[in-house]
Every structure is written in C-alpha cells, then in structure tokens.
C-alpha cells in the first residue's frame, strides 16, 4: 500500500529564493495553459464549433521549451524543467475534467491566494544523510530523514510546498501492511458537530473547536482580521489637504497591509495544525483498539452545508479528512472498513428493537423509543446501529 509523508525543510536563503522562483514558474505555466486554451475555445465557439476545440499539454510544453524559453522567457532555465512540465500536466487534467463535465471550470492561480507548491523530479530525488538532493536545488537539509526505500524504487509524486511559515517536502512511498491480531468486534463511528466522533464502544471524542486553545486562536484571528479591515479602510478613505487620495498604489503593495495578512496567515496555520494533529491522534487511538471492522456513514457534506447556521461548524470538523485517515489506517492494520450509504437511518432507528422514529428532529439529543421505551443518547444510538450494519 502507498503512504505519504510530509517533512519540514531547512533551506538556505539561496535555496529559498530558488523555491519561490520555482513556485512562480509552476503558477505561470498553469495559467499560461489555461489562457491559451481559453483563447482556442473562444475561437472554436465563434467559428460555429468548427476547428480546434482544445490545445494539448504536449503541444504547449513544446512551444514553451522551443520558443519562449529561448527568447522572451529566459528565466525558465533557472528552475528545473519538470516544474513547468508537471504544472502544464496538472492544468491539462483540470481542463479535460471540465470539458467532460466532471468538475467546474478551472480558475487562474493567484500569487496571493493560491497554494504555493511545485513539483520535484522523482528520478533525481535521492535520500542523503540529513536531507535530500533534488534537481536544480542541490542538497537540502530536513528536520527528519526521508523514509527509506527498497533498492531500485523512487519516491512518488514529490512536491515542495509553503504553508506561510515553513517549506515542506511531501513524498509517496510503498509499505507493507502490518499483520496484527484483531479483537473480532465491530466498531461503529457516528460523526457530528456537538462531538467529533461517538464510538459504539462508548468512547466520545469532543469537538476540538470548543477547547480553550482553539477559542483563544479564534478570538485572536477575529482581532487581527478587524485590524486588517481598518488598515484597508484607512488607506481607501485617507485624504491630503487638497482632498486627493493619499494612497494611489494597489492595496497588495502596501507593506503594513502585507504584514497584517502575514499575521493572519500564521494564525490560520496554527488552527490548521492543531486540528490536523487532533485528527491524527483521534484516528490513531480508534484504529489501535484493533476492531475487526470499522463502520462509518457516508455523509452528504454538500447538502449539510446548505444549513447556513451550521455550515461553518460542519466545515471546521473536517469529516472527509477524518474518514480518509480512518480508512487508510484500517487498511494498514488489516481492518475491514465499511461505508454505509448516506441515507441509512442510523439516528432514527432504535438500536434495541429496530423501530424507526421518522419524526426525529435535529434538536432531539436524546433518543426515546415509543415501542420498547429505550432512552439513549442520540449519537451513541446511531453508532450502535452502524456497528451492527451488515457487511456486503
């Protein structure tokens, strides 16, 4: 099975400059592919759907390498050739998915808002003592060693990314599943907003966003975002004595505003790191109880988020990420992972007699069965029903 690992880097100032150039090249190549195909597609529609509808990534890469790279875009030679190549491939995949109706139209990548990352050639990426060696970037120190690989194998899909504070290397590699004795029990997990997860063994994992630390981070974020709004408003509404605007440059070029945006990004990073760490701790604890199978319901997250009162709370819980971690960790230990259809009435069904309570409301936190008189916590009742869900 495949595993991925993310490792923090310790680059030199020269290497960090090269990282930024590589990330900029990747963003430019992605946007260039989209702009060229947008032009071609517009001509295709204007000509009555006659002519070329789509320009392939291979054709665009050849034009960039043979024409632009040798004339007007000499800076492309400063970074690895695979940075541009992989970025065009990614853009081509997104564009093809849009044409086939699998996803929406891809958007241009912004310098200030998009994820900062670029591809590293997997063939030239080699593990070294204290770090790794990559194409055009040389030897880079890492906070921890890269995972060892069998002789003849390469790391899969290596990417360098920036999270607002540190640079990271993410790589994929193969591992062998662990054969461990299992308990023979079936574990049902019910996800929710009040608590992140309620298990059929009685274990409850609380919502991390209700903790003291996350509340403090949330309040700090609100204060910093208000400060940003005030700085922007001050620049827009400022006047000289002659009643002309003080600030004529774009707001993105204002140093104070950029410093404030950097502060906000760091707080978002802290929130993201605390949440991700809690998800890993929770899923590890669940999987290491060694049940024979784990049952989870497939939630309709898109439909749930239509409730504007709960949309933010649902997004913060990261249900998809929780389920993804449970699934791959179950596979590693040889635990059967069962997905329940999204409209299975786990909350409305009595775990004792099997009766269904169709008028159950979201505000009813205690389940009271009319048939057998069972009184039980709503989420715990749902987890018991999931635990007894029949396997395929």
Short mmCIF file of C-alpha atoms in Angstrom, two decimals:
data_model
loop_
_atom_site.label_atom_id
_atom_site.label_comp_id
_atom_site.label_asym_id
_atom_site.label_seq_id
_atom_site.Cartn_x
_atom_site.Cartn_y
_atom_site.Cartn_z
CA UNK A 1 0.00 0.00 0.00
CA UNK A 2 1.01 3.61 -0.54
CA UNK A 3 1.85 6.07 2.22
CA UNK A 4 2.64 9.78 2.05
CA UNK A 5 4.96 11.72 4.32
CA UNK A 6 5.40 15.46 4.77
CA UNK A 7 8.78 16.66 6.05
CA UNK A 8 9.81 20.18 7.06
CA UNK A 9 12.80 21.61 5.23
CA UNK A 10 15.68 23.82 6.42
CA UNK A 11 16.72 25.62 3.23
CA UNK A 12 19.45 28.22 2.90
CA UNK A 13 18.43 31.75 1.81
CA UNK A 14 19.66 30.99 -1.73
CA UNK A 15 17.62 27.78 -1.86
CA UNK A 16 14.53 29.55 -0.54
CA UNK A 17 14.87 32.14 -3.31
CA UNK A 18 15.03 29.30 -5.82
CA UNK A 19 11.94 27.72 -4.22
CA UNK A 20 9.99 30.94 -4.73
CA UNK A 21 11.13 31.12 -8.37
CA UNK A 22 10.06 27.50 -8.91
CA UNK A 23 6.65 28.12 -7.33
CA UNK A 24 6.20 31.20 -9.53
CA UNK A 25 7.15 29.20 -12.62
CA UNK A 26 4.64 26.49 -11.74
CA UNK A 27 1.90 29.10 -11.29
CA UNK A 28 2.81 30.83 -14.57
CA UNK A 29 2.79 27.54 -16.54
CA UNK A 30 -0.62 26.59 -15.12
CA UNK A 31 -2.10 29.98 -16.01
CA UNK A 32 -0.45 30.01 -19.44
CA UNK A 33 -2.06 26.69 -20.36
CA UNK A 34 -5.48 27.96 -19.25
CA UNK A 35 -5.14 31.26 -21.13
CA UNK A 36 -4.07 29.54 -24.36
CA UNK A 37 -6.92 27.04 -24.24
CA UNK A 38 -9.40 29.75 -23.28
CA UNK A 39 -8.39 31.62 -26.43
CA UNK A 40 -8.64 28.46 -28.57
CA UNK A 41 -12.01 27.53 -27.10
CA UNK A 42 -13.38 31.04 -27.71
CA UNK A 43 -12.31 30.82 -31.37
CA UNK A 44 -13.92 27.39 -31.56
CA UNK A 45 -17.27 28.80 -30.40
CA UNK A 46 -17.05 31.93 -32.58
CA UNK A 47 -16.44 29.78 -35.69
CA UNK A 48 -19.64 27.83 -35.11
CA UNK A 49 -17.89 24.96 -33.35
CA UNK A 50 -15.56 24.39 -36.28
CA UNK A 51 -11.85 23.95 -35.84
CA UNK A 52 -9.68 23.14 -32.85
CA UNK A 53 -11.50 22.90 -29.51
CA UNK A 54 -8.56 22.09 -27.29
CA UNK A 55 -4.78 22.52 -27.37
CA UNK A 56 -2.90 19.63 -25.78
CA UNK A 57 -0.39 19.96 -22.99
CA UNK A 58 2.33 18.33 -25.11
CA UNK A 59 1.93 20.99 -27.79
CA UNK A 60 2.08 23.82 -25.27
CA UNK A 61 5.13 22.35 -23.50
CA UNK A 62 6.97 22.10 -26.82
CA UNK A 63 6.17 25.72 -27.63
CA UNK A 64 7.37 26.88 -24.19
CA UNK A 65 10.63 24.88 -24.41
CA UNK A 66 11.46 25.56 -28.08
CA UNK A 67 10.30 29.18 -28.38
CA UNK A 68 9.57 31.06 -25.15
CA UNK A 69 12.38 29.53 -23.08
CA UNK A 70 14.98 30.56 -25.70
CA UNK A 71 13.70 34.06 -26.39
CA UNK A 72 11.44 36.10 -24.10
CA UNK A 73 11.25 33.75 -21.07
CA UNK A 74 14.90 33.03 -20.33
CA UNK A 75 14.11 32.85 -16.59
CA UNK A 76 12.51 29.44 -17.18
CA UNK A 77 16.04 27.98 -17.35
CA UNK A 78 16.72 28.99 -13.73
CA UNK A 79 14.47 26.23 -12.36
CA UNK A 80 14.06 22.53 -13.07
CA UNK A 81 12.40 21.66 -16.38
CA UNK A 82 9.96 19.31 -14.66
CA UNK A 83 8.43 22.19 -12.68
CA UNK A 84 6.85 23.64 -15.81
CA UNK A 85 6.15 20.23 -17.34
CA UNK A 86 4.17 18.89 -14.37
CA UNK A 87 2.27 22.16 -13.89
CA UNK A 88 1.05 22.03 -17.51
CA UNK A 89 0.02 18.40 -16.99
CA UNK A 90 -1.98 19.37 -13.91
CA UNK A 91 -3.69 22.20 -15.80
CA UNK A 92 -4.45 19.86 -18.71
CA UNK A 93 -6.07 17.31 -16.38
CA UNK A 94 -8.22 20.03 -14.79
CA UNK A 95 -9.23 21.37 -18.21
CA UNK A 96 -10.11 17.91 -19.54
CA UNK A 97 -12.25 17.24 -16.45
CA UNK A 98 -14.12 20.49 -17.13
CA UNK A 99 -14.73 19.62 -20.79
CA UNK A 100 -16.02 16.16 -19.80
CA UNK A 101 -18.30 17.61 -17.09
CA UNK A 102 -16.52 16.01 -14.12
CA UNK A 103 -15.78 19.34 -12.41
CA UNK A 104 -16.19 23.09 -12.79
CA UNK A 105 -14.07 25.32 -14.99
CA UNK A 106 -10.52 25.67 -13.59
CA UNK A 107 -9.55 29.13 -12.34
CA UNK A 108 -6.29 31.01 -12.72
CA UNK A 109 -3.88 30.69 -9.81
CA UNK A 110 -3.36 33.86 -7.80
CA UNK A 111 0.02 34.94 -6.46
CA UNK A 112 -1.52 35.96 -3.14
CA UNK A 113 -4.27 33.38 -2.59
CA UNK A 114 -3.34 30.10 -4.28
CA UNK A 115 -1.39 27.29 -2.66
CA UNK A 116 2.37 27.75 -3.10
CA UNK A 117 3.87 24.49 -4.35
CA UNK A 118 5.85 22.94 -7.19
CA UNK A 119 6.88 19.50 -8.43
CA UNK A 120 10.33 17.94 -7.99
CA UNK A 121 11.61 15.38 -10.45
CA UNK A 122 11.21 11.98 -8.75
CA UNK A 123 14.07 10.39 -10.70
CA UNK A 124 16.66 12.88 -9.44
CA UNK A 125 15.33 13.00 -5.85
CA UNK A 126 17.72 10.99 -3.68
CA UNK A 127 17.86 10.47 0.06
CA UNK A 128 21.00 11.75 1.79
CA UNK A 129 22.20 11.90 5.39
CA UNK A 130 20.43 14.85 6.97
CA UNK A 131 18.34 15.71 3.91
CA UNK A 132 17.88 15.04 0.19
CA UNK A 133 19.24 16.06 -3.19
CA UNK A 134 16.90 17.45 -5.85
CA UNK A 135 17.08 18.69 -9.42
CA UNK A 136 18.46 22.25 -9.67
CA UNK A 137 18.09 22.80 -5.90
CA UNK A 138 21.03 20.69 -4.71
CA UNK A 139 21.30 19.31 -1.18
CA UNK A 140 18.53 20.49 1.18
CA UNK A 141 18.55 19.84 4.93
CA UNK A 142 15.42 18.35 6.51
CA UNK A 143 14.06 18.31 10.06
CA UNK A 144 13.80 14.50 9.90
CA UNK A 145 15.14 11.86 7.49
CA UNK A 146 13.19 10.76 4.44
CA UNK A 147 11.70 7.25 4.62
CA UNK A 148 13.99 4.50 3.35
CA UNK A 149 13.11 2.82 0.06
CA UNK A 150 13.99 -0.61 -1.33
CA UNK A 151 16.75 -0.62 -3.92
CA UNK A 152 15.52 0.44 -7.35
CA UNK A 153 12.41 2.29 -6.15
CA UNK A 154 11.75 6.04 -6.31
CA UNK A 155 9.63 8.41 -4.27
CA UNK A 156 6.23 9.03 -5.84
CA UNK A 157 4.82 12.46 -6.66
CA UNK A 158 7.32 14.62 -4.71
CA UNK A 159 6.13 18.21 -4.12
CA UNK A 160 7.59 21.17 -2.26
CA UNK A 161 5.03 23.45 -0.60
CA UNK A 162 4.93 26.54 1.63
CA UNK A 163 2.38 26.95 4.43
CA UNK A 164 3.07 30.57 5.35
CA UNK A 165 5.97 29.82 7.68
CA UNK A 166 7.90 26.71 6.60
CA UNK A 167 8.74 24.83 3.42
CA UNK A 168 7.80 21.14 3.26
CA UNK A 169 8.57 18.16 1.08
CA UNK A 170 5.78 15.63 0.57
CA UNK A 171 6.59 12.22 -0.95
CA UNK A 172 4.75 8.97 -1.52
CA UNK A 173 6.27 5.54 -0.91
CA UNK A 174 5.26 1.89 -0.58
CA UNK A 175 4.93 -0.01 2.71
CA UNK A 176 3.79 -3.48 3.66
CA UNK A 177 0.59 -3.83 5.75
CA UNK A 178 1.05 -5.00 9.34
CA UNK A 179 -0.46 -8.33 10.36
CA UNK A 180 -1.82 -7.93 13.90
CA UNK A 181 -4.39 -9.96 15.86
CA UNK A 182 -7.79 -8.28 15.88
CA UNK A 183 -10.40 -8.31 18.62
CA UNK A 184 -13.27 -9.60 16.46
CA UNK A 185 -15.51 -6.63 17.39
CA UNK A 186 -17.38 -4.34 15.05
CA UNK A 187 -16.93 -0.63 15.78
CA UNK A 188 -19.46 1.95 14.60
CA UNK A 189 -18.44 5.62 14.45
CA UNK A 190 -21.01 8.41 14.30
CA UNK A 191 -19.66 11.83 13.31
CA UNK A 192 -21.28 15.04 14.49
CA UNK A 193 -20.93 18.70 15.42
CA UNK A 194 -21.50 18.54 19.17
CA UNK A 195 -18.77 15.87 19.39
CA UNK A 196 -16.41 14.97 16.60
CA UNK A 197 -16.96 11.21 16.92
CA UNK A 198 -19.04 8.91 19.13
CA UNK A 199 -17.97 5.24 19.02
CA UNK A 200 -20.10 2.19 19.75
CA UNK A 201 -17.63 1.14 22.47
CA UNK A 202 -18.69 4.18 24.49
CA UNK A 203 -15.69 6.37 23.69
CA UNK A 204 -16.54 10.01 22.85
CA UNK A 205 -14.09 12.36 21.11
CA UNK A 206 -15.08 16.01 21.72
CA UNK A 207 -15.14 18.84 19.23
CA UNK A 208 -11.65 20.37 19.28
CA UNK A 209 -13.03 23.78 18.32
CA UNK A 210 -14.72 24.01 21.72
CA UNK A 211 -11.39 23.72 23.53
CA UNK A 212 -9.79 26.69 25.32
CA UNK A 213 -6.84 26.82 22.93
CA UNK A 214 -8.99 26.94 19.77
CA UNK A 215 -11.29 29.55 21.28
CA UNK A 216 -8.29 31.78 22.01
CA UNK A 217 -6.96 31.32 18.48
CA UNK A 218 -10.39 32.13 17.06
CA UNK A 219 -10.63 35.36 19.08
CA UNK A 220 -7.09 36.31 18.08
CA UNK A 221 -7.99 35.72 14.43
CA UNK A 222 -11.07 37.96 14.72
CA UNK A 223 -8.99 40.78 16.21
CA UNK A 224 -6.32 40.56 13.51
CA UNK A 225 -8.92 40.47 10.73
CA UNK A 226 -10.58 43.58 12.18
CA UNK A 227 -7.16 45.27 12.21
CA UNK A 228 -6.74 44.37 8.53
CA UNK A 229 -10.14 45.83 7.68
CA UNK A 230 -9.27 49.07 9.47
CA UNK A 231 -5.93 49.36 7.64
CA UNK A 232 -7.61 48.86 4.27
CA UNK A 233 -10.39 51.31 5.11
CA UNK A 234 -7.83 53.89 6.27
CA UNK A 235 -5.88 53.64 3.03
CA UNK A 236 -9.00 53.92 0.88
CA UNK A 237 -10.56 56.86 2.76
CA UNK A 238 -7.34 58.83 3.54
CA UNK A 239 -7.02 62.35 2.11
CA UNK A 240 -4.44 65.11 1.82
CA UNK A 241 -5.33 68.74 2.47
CA UNK A 242 -6.03 69.15 -1.24
CA UNK A 243 -8.64 66.36 -0.94
CA UNK A 244 -6.74 63.92 -3.14
CA UNK A 245 -6.34 60.27 -2.06
CA UNK A 246 -3.16 59.56 -0.09
CA UNK A 247 -2.89 56.00 -1.34
CA UNK A 248 -2.58 55.51 -5.09
CA UNK A 249 -0.85 52.11 -5.29
CA UNK A 250 -2.79 48.81 -5.22
CA UNK A 251 -3.55 47.63 -1.70
CA UNK A 252 -1.49 44.48 -2.26
CA UNK A 253 1.68 46.62 -2.44
CA UNK A 254 1.13 48.26 0.96
CA UNK A 255 3.77 46.99 3.39
CA UNK A 256 1.61 47.35 6.51
CA UNK A 257 -1.29 45.52 4.91
CA UNK A 258 1.02 42.72 3.76
CA UNK A 259 2.43 42.39 7.31
CA UNK A 260 -1.10 42.14 8.67
CA UNK A 261 -2.02 39.49 6.08
CA UNK A 262 1.09 37.51 7.13
CA UNK A 263 -0.06 37.61 10.77
CA UNK A 264 -3.48 36.30 9.78
CA UNK A 265 -1.96 33.50 7.70
CA UNK A 266 0.13 32.37 10.67
CA UNK A 267 -2.98 32.16 12.87
CA UNK A 268 -4.75 30.13 10.20
CA UNK A 269 -1.71 27.85 10.10
CA UNK A 270 -1.86 27.36 13.89
CA UNK A 271 -5.56 26.49 13.72
CA UNK A 272 -4.94 24.09 10.85
CA UNK A 273 -2.02 22.40 12.63
CA UNK A 274 -3.95 21.94 15.91
CA UNK A 275 -6.92 20.48 14.03
CA UNK A 276 -4.79 18.13 11.93
CA UNK A 277 -2.83 16.94 14.97
CA UNK A 278 -6.07 16.22 16.84
CA UNK A 279 -7.47 14.25 13.89
CA UNK A 280 -4.34 12.08 13.74
CA UNK A 281 -4.35 11.47 17.49
CA UNK A 282 -8.05 10.54 17.42
CA UNK A 283 -7.87 8.22 14.42
CA UNK A 284 -4.73 6.52 15.78
CA UNK A 285 -6.43 5.84 19.10
CA UNK A 286 -9.51 4.41 17.37
CA UNK A 287 -7.61 2.15 14.99
CA UNK A 288 -5.26 0.86 17.69
CA UNK A 289 -8.21 -0.65 19.58
CA UNK A 290 -7.86 -3.33 16.82
CA UNK A 291 -11.54 -3.98 15.93
CA UNK A 292 -12.17 -6.47 13.14
CA UNK A 293 -14.14 -3.89 11.21
CA UNK A 294 -14.97 -0.19 11.36
CA UNK A 295 -18.29 1.12 10.05
CA UNK A 296 -18.85 4.76 9.11
CA UNK A 297 -21.69 6.55 7.37
CA UNK A 298 -21.12 8.36 4.07
CA UNK A 299 -22.24 11.90 4.86
CA UNK A 300 -23.75 14.28 2.32
CA UNK A 301 -21.50 17.19 3.30
CA UNK A 302 -22.62 19.44 0.43
CA UNK A 303 -26.25 19.07 1.47
CA UNK A 304 -25.44 19.54 5.16
CA UNK A 305 -23.63 22.80 4.48
CA UNK A 306 -26.76 24.34 2.98
CA UNK A 307 -27.86 24.98 6.55
CA UNK A 308 -26.34 28.44 6.99
CA UNK A 309 -26.45 28.17 10.79
CA UNK A 310 -24.28 25.03 10.82
CA UNK A 311 -22.22 25.50 7.65
CA UNK A 312 -19.11 26.85 9.40
CA UNK A 313 -19.21 24.24 12.19
CA UNK A 314 -19.55 21.43 9.63
CA UNK A 315 -16.60 22.72 7.60
CA UNK A 316 -14.40 23.00 10.69
CA UNK A 317 -14.95 19.36 11.66
CA UNK A 318 -13.20 18.05 8.51
CA UNK A 319 -15.36 14.93 8.24
CA UNK A 320 -13.81 13.86 4.94
CA UNK A 321 -10.27 14.06 6.34
CA UNK A 322 -11.31 12.08 9.44
CA UNK A 323 -12.83 9.36 7.26
CA UNK A 324 -9.81 9.29 4.94
CA UNK A 325 -7.41 8.78 7.84
CA UNK A 326 -9.55 6.02 9.37
CA UNK A 327 -9.74 4.26 6.01
CA UNK A 328 -6.02 4.16 5.17
CA UNK A 329 -5.01 3.33 8.76
CA UNK A 330 -7.56 0.48 8.82
CA UNK A 331 -6.04 -0.84 5.61
CA UNK A 332 -2.58 -0.74 7.19
CA UNK A 333 -3.68 -2.91 10.15
CA UNK A 334 -5.86 -5.24 8.04
CA UNK A 335 -9.16 -3.93 9.49
CA UNK A 336 -12.25 -4.12 7.30
CA UNK A 337 -13.64 -0.66 6.53
CA UNK A 338 -17.35 -0.49 5.71
CA UNK A 339 -19.07 2.53 4.13
CA UNK A 340 -22.77 2.95 4.90
CA UNK A 341 -25.00 4.71 2.30
CA UNK A 342 -25.73 8.38 3.13
CA UNK A 343 -29.47 7.94 3.73
CA UNK A 344 -29.25 4.96 6.07
CA UNK A 345 -31.47 5.88 9.12
CA UNK A 346 -28.82 5.27 11.78
CA UNK A 347 -30.08 8.09 14.03
CA UNK A 348 -33.80 7.31 13.60
CA UNK A 349 -33.54 3.54 14.24
CA UNK A 350 -33.77 2.11 17.75
CA UNK A 351 -30.64 0.07 18.49
CA UNK A 352 -32.64 -2.24 20.82
CA UNK A 353 -35.85 -3.16 18.97
CA UNK A 354 -35.22 -1.82 15.44
CA UNK A 355 -38.16 0.59 15.43
CA UNK A 356 -37.85 3.73 13.30
CA UNK A 357 -38.73 7.18 14.61
CA UNK A 358 -39.41 9.23 11.45
CA UNK A 359 -40.23 12.48 13.28
CA UNK A 360 -36.81 12.74 14.97
CA UNK A 361 -35.56 16.33 14.89
CA UNK A 362 -32.00 17.63 14.89
CA UNK A 363 -32.66 19.28 18.26
CA UNK A 364 -33.61 15.92 19.86
CA UNK A 365 -30.33 14.95 21.50
CA UNK A 366 -31.90 12.07 23.48
CA UNK A 367 -33.49 9.19 21.58
CA UNK A 368 -36.73 7.89 23.16
CA UNK A 369 -38.20 4.79 21.52
CA UNK A 370 -42.02 4.59 21.52
CA UNK A 371 -42.03 0.80 21.10
CA UNK A 372 -39.62 -0.52 23.73
CA UNK A 373 -39.17 2.63 25.84
CA UNK A 374 -35.38 2.82 25.30
CA UNK A 375 -33.86 6.16 26.37
CA UNK A 376 -30.35 6.68 25.00
CA UNK A 377 -28.07 9.39 23.67
CA UNK A 378 -28.88 10.07 20.04
CA UNK A 379 -25.30 9.83 18.71
CA UNK A 380 -24.46 6.73 20.76
CA UNK A 381 -27.63 5.08 19.44
CA UNK A 382 -26.52 5.86 15.87
CA UNK A 383 -23.05 4.37 16.49
CA UNK A 384 -24.62 1.13 17.79
CA UNK A 385 -26.74 0.87 14.65
CA UNK A 386 -23.68 1.41 12.49
CA UNK A 387 -21.78 -1.31 14.39
CA UNK A 388 -24.47 -3.85 13.54
CA UNK A 389 -24.73 -2.81 9.87
CA UNK A 390 -24.46 -5.94 7.69
CA UNK A 391 -21.32 -6.35 5.60
CA UNK A 392 -21.60 -6.51 1.83
#
